[in-house]
mmCIF file of C-alpha atoms in Angstrom:
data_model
loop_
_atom_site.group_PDB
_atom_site.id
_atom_site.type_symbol
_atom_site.label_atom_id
_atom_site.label_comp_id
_atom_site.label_asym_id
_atom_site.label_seq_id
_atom_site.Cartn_x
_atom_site.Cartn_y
_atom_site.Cartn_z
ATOM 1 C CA UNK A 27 80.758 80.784 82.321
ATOM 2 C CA UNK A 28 83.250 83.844 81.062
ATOM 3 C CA UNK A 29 84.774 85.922 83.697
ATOM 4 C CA UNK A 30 82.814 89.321 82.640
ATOM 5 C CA UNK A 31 79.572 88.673 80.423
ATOM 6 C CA UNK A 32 77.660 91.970 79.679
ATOM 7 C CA UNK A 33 74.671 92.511 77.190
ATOM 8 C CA UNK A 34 76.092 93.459 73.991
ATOM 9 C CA UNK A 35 72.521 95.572 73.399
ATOM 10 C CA UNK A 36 72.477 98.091 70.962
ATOM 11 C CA UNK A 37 69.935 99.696 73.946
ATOM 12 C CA UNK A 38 68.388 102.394 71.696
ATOM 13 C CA UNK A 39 67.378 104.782 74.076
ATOM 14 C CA UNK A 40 65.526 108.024 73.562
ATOM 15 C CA UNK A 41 66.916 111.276 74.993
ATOM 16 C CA UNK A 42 66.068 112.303 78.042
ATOM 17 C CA UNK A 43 65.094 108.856 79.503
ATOM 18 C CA UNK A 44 67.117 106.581 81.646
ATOM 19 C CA UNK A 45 68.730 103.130 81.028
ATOM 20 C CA UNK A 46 70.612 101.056 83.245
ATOM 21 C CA UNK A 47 72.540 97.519 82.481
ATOM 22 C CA UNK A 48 74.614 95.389 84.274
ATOM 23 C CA UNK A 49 78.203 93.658 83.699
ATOM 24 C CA UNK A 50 78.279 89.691 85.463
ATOM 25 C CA UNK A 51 81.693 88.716 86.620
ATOM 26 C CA UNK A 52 82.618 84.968 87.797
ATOM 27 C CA UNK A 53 85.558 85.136 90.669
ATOM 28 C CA UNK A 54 83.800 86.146 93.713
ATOM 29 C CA UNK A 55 87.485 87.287 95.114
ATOM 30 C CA UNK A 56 87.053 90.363 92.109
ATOM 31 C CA UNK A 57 87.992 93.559 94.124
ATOM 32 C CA UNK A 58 88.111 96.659 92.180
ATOM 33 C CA UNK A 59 85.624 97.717 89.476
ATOM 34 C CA UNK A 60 85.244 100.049 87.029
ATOM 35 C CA UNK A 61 82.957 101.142 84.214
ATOM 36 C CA UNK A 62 84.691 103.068 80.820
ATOM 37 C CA UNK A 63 83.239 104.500 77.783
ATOM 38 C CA UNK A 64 84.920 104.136 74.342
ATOM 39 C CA UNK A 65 83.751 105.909 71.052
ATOM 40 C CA UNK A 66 84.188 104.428 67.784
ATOM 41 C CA UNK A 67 87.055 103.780 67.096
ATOM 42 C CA UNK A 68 88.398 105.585 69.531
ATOM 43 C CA UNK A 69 90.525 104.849 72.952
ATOM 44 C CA UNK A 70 88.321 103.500 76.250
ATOM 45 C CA UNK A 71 88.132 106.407 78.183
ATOM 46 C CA UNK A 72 87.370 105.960 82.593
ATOM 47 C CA UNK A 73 83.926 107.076 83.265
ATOM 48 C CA UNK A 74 83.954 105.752 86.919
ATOM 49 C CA UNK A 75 84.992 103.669 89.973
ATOM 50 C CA UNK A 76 82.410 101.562 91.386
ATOM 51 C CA UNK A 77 82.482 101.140 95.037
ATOM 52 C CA UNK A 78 80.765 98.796 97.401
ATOM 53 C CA UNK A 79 78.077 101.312 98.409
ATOM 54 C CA UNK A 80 77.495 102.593 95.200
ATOM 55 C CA UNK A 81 78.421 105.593 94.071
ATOM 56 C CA UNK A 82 77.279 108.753 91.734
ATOM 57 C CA UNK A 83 78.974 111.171 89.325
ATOM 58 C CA UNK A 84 76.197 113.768 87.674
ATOM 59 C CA UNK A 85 73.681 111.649 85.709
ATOM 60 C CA UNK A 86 75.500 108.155 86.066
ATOM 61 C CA UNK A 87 74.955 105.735 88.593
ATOM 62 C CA UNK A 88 76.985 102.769 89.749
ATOM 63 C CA UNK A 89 76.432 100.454 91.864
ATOM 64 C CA UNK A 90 78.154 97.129 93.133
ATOM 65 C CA UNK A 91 76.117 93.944 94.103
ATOM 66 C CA UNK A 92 78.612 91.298 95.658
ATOM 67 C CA UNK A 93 76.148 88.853 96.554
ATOM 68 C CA UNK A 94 74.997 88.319 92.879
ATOM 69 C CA UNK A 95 78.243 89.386 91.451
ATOM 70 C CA UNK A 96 77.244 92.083 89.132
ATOM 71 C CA UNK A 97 77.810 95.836 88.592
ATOM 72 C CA UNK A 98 75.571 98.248 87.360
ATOM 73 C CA UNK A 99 75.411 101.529 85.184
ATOM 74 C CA UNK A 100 72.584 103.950 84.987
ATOM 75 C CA UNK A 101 72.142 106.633 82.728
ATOM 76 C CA UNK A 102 69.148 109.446 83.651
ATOM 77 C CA UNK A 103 68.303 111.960 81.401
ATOM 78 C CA UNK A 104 70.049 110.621 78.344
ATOM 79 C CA UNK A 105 72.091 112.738 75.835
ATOM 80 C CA UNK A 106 73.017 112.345 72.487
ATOM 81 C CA UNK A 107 76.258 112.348 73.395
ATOM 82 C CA UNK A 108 75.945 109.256 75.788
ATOM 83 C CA UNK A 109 76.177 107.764 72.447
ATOM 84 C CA UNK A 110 79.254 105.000 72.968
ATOM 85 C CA UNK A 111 79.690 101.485 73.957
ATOM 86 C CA UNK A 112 80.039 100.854 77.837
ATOM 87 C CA UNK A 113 83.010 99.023 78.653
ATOM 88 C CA UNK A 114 83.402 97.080 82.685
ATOM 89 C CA UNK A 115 86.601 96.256 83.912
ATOM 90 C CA UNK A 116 87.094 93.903 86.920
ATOM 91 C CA UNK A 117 90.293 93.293 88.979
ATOM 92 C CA UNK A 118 90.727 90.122 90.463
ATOM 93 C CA UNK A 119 93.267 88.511 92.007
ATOM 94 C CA UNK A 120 95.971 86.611 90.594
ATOM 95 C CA UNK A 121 99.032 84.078 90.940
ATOM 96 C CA UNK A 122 101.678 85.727 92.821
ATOM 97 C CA UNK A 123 101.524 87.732 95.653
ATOM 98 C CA UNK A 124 99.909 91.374 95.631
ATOM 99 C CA UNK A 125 99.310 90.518 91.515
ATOM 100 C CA UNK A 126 96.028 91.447 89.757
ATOM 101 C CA UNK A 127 94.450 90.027 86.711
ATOM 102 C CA UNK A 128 92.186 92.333 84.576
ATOM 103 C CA UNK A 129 89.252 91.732 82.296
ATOM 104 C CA UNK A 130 87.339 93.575 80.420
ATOM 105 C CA UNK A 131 83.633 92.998 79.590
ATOM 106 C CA UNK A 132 82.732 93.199 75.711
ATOM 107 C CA UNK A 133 80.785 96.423 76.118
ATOM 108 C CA UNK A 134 77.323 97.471 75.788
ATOM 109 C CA UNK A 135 76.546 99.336 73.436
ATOM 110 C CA UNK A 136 74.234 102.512 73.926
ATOM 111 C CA UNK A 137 72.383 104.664 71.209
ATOM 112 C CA UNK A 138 70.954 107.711 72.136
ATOM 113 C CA UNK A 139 68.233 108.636 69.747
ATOM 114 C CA UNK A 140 66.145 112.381 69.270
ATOM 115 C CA UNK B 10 99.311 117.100 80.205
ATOM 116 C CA UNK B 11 99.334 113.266 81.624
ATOM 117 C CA UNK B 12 98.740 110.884 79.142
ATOM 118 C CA UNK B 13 100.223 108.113 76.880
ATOM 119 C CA UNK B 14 101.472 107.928 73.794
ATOM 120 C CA UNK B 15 101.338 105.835 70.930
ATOM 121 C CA UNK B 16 103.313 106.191 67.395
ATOM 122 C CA UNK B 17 102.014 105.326 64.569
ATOM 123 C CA UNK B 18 98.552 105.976 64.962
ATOM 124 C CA UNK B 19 98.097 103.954 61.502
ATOM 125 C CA UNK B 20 100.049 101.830 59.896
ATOM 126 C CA UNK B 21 99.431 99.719 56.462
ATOM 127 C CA UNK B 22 102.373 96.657 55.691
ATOM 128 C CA UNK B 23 102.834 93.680 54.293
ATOM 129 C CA UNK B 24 103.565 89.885 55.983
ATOM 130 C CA UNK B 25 106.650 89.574 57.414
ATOM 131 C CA UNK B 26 107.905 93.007 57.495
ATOM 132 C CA UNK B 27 109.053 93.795 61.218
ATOM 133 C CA UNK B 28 107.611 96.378 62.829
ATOM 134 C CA UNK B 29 107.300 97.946 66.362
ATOM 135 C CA UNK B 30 104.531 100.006 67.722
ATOM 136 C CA UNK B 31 105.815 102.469 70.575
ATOM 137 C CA UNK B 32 104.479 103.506 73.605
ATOM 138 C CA UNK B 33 105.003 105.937 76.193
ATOM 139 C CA UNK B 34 103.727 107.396 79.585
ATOM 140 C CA UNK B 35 104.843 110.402 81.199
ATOM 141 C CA UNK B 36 102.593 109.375 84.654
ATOM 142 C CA UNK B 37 105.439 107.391 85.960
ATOM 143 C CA UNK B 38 103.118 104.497 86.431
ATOM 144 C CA UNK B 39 104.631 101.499 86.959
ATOM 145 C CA UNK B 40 102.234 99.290 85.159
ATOM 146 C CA UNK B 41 101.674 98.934 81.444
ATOM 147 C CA UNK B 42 99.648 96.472 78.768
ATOM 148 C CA UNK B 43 99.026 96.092 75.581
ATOM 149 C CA UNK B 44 95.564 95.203 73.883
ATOM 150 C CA UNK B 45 94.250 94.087 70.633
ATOM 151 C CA UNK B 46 90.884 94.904 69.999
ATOM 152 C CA UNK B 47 88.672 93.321 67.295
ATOM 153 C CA UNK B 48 84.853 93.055 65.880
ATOM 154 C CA UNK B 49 83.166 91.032 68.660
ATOM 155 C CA UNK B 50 85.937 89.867 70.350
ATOM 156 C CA UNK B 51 86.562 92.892 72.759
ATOM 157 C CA UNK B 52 89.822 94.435 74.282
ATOM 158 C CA UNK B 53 92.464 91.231 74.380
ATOM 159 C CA UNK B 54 95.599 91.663 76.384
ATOM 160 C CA UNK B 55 98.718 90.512 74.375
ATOM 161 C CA UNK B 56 101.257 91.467 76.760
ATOM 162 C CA UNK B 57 101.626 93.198 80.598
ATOM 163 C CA UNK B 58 104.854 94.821 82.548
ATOM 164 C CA UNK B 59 104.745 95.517 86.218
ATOM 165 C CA UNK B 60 107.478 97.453 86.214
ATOM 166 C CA UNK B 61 111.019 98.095 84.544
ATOM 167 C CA UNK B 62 112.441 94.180 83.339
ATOM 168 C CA UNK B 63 109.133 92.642 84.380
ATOM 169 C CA UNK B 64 107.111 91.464 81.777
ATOM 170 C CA UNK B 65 104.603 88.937 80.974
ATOM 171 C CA UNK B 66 102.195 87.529 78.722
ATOM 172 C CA UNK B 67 98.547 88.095 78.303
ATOM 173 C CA UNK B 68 95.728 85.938 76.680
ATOM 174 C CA UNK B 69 97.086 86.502 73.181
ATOM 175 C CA UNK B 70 100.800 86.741 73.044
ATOM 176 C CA UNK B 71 101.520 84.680 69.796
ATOM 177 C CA UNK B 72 103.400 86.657 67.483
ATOM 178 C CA UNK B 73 104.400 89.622 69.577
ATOM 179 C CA UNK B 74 107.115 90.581 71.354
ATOM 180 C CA UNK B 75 107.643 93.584 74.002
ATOM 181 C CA UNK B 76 110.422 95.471 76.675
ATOM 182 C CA UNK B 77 110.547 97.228 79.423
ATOM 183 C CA UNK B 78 113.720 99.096 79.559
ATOM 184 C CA UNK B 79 112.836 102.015 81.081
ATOM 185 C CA UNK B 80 109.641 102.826 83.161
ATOM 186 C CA UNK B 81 108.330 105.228 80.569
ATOM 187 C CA UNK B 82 108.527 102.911 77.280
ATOM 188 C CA UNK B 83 106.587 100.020 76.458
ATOM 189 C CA UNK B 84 106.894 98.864 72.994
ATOM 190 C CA UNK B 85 104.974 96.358 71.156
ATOM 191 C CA UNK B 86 107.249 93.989 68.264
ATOM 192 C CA UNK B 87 105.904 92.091 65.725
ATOM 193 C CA UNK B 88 109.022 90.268 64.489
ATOM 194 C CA UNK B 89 107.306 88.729 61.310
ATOM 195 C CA UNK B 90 103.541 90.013 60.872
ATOM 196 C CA UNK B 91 100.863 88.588 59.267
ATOM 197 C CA UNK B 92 97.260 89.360 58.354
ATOM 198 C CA UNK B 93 95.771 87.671 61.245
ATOM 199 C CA UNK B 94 96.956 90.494 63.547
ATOM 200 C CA UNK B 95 95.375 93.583 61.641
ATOM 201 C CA UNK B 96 93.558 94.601 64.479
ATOM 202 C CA UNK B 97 93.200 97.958 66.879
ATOM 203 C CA UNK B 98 95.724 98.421 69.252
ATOM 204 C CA UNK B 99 96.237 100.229 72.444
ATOM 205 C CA UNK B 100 98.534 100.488 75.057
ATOM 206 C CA UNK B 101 97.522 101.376 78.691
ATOM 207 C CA UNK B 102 99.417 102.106 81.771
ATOM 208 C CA UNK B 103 98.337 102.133 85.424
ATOM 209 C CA UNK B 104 99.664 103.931 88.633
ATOM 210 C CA UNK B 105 100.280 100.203 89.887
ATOM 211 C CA UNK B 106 98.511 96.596 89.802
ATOM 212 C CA UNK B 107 96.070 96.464 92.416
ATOM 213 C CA UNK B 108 93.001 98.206 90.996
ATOM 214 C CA UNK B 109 93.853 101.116 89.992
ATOM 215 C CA UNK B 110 91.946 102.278 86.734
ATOM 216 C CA UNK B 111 93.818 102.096 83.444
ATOM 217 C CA UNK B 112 94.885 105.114 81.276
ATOM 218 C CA UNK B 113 94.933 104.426 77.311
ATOM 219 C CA UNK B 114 96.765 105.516 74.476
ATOM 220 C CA UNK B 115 95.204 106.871 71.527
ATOM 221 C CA UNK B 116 95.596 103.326 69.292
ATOM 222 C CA UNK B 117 97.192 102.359 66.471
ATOM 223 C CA UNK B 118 95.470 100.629 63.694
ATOM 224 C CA UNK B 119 97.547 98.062 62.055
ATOM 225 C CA UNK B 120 96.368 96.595 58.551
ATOM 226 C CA UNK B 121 98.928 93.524 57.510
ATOM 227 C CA UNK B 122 98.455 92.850 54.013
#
């Protein structure tokens, strides 16, 4: 199984509706969590933190599910310019004291459509 | 403004020819990485530094090289390129190691002909 598996989509979603995916990761000792959006071509850009209880900025959701190891995104009220591909990040730990190994997912990617 | 810099932002040479990509941070963040990213293969780290003379390698360090001198620079050598590393790059720096969300560099698009 690969450390952080997400759906690769394309999720074509019209505007103004919602869409939510998820981001699997493997080592159950994964502490910090993060979801980033990157543009074509363009740098990955941090969208948010995910914490244990879950956690809201605006029209994005995320939340954290330790028991079945995933992390979430949702997206209400969809813009055109939510347009990008959805990168997760997990931090787990590593060889070496206080060291941290970091992977990213492949991204999901998310058309918005009029 | 915070952020980190890469230089070039494109760059088009042929096999063999050295060539270093540079990178800097004005965050004084201690940790810094460098990724390739390609079609369908997603962000790969090549190299990582936790701080000034620490550095290590990533999941794709083969034919790249990198310092830490100072806390600010972190640049990427490729000693003898060739066409198998055209690819997006970017370079990222944290505030530390444990979990703290990454900050990226513009990229630099290398094409090795």
């Amino acid at each position: 199984r690969k450390e952080v598996e997400q759906d690769p989509g394309p999720f074509n979603v019209p505007e103004g509706a919602t869409v939510a995916f998820n981001c699997t990761y493997s080592n159950s000792a994964s502490q910090s969590f993060f979801w980033y959006r990157q543009d074509c071509r363009k740098e990955p850009k941090l969208l948010m933190s995910v914490y244990s209880s879950g956690n809201e900025d605006g029209r994005f959701t995320a939340q954290l599910n330790r028991a079945s190891q995933y992390i979430s995104l949702l997206i209400r009220d969809s813009k055109l310019s939510d347009s990008a591909t959805y990168l997760c990040v997990v931090y787990s730990p590593a060889s070496g004291a206080g060291s941290y190994q970091l992977t990213f997912g492949k991204g999901t990617k998310v058309w918005v459509i009029p | 403004e915070a952020q980190v810099t890469q230089n070039p932002r494109y760059l088009i040479t042929v096999t063999g020819k050295k060539l270093t990509v540079t990178c800097s941070q004005n965050m004084n963040h201690e940790y810094m990485s460098w990724y390739r990213q390609d079609p369908g293969l997603g962000l790969r780290q090549i190299y990582y530094s936790m701080n000034v003379e620490v550095t290590d390698k990533g999941d794709v360090p083969e034919g790249y090289k990198v310092s830490r001198k100072e806390k600010r620079n972190f640049p990427l050598i490729l000693e003898s390129p060739s066409p198998n590393q055209t690819s997006l790059y970017f370079c990222a720096s944290s505030l530390s190691t444990s979990g703290q969300p990454q900050h990226f560099g513009d990229g630099t698009r290398l094409s090795i002909l």
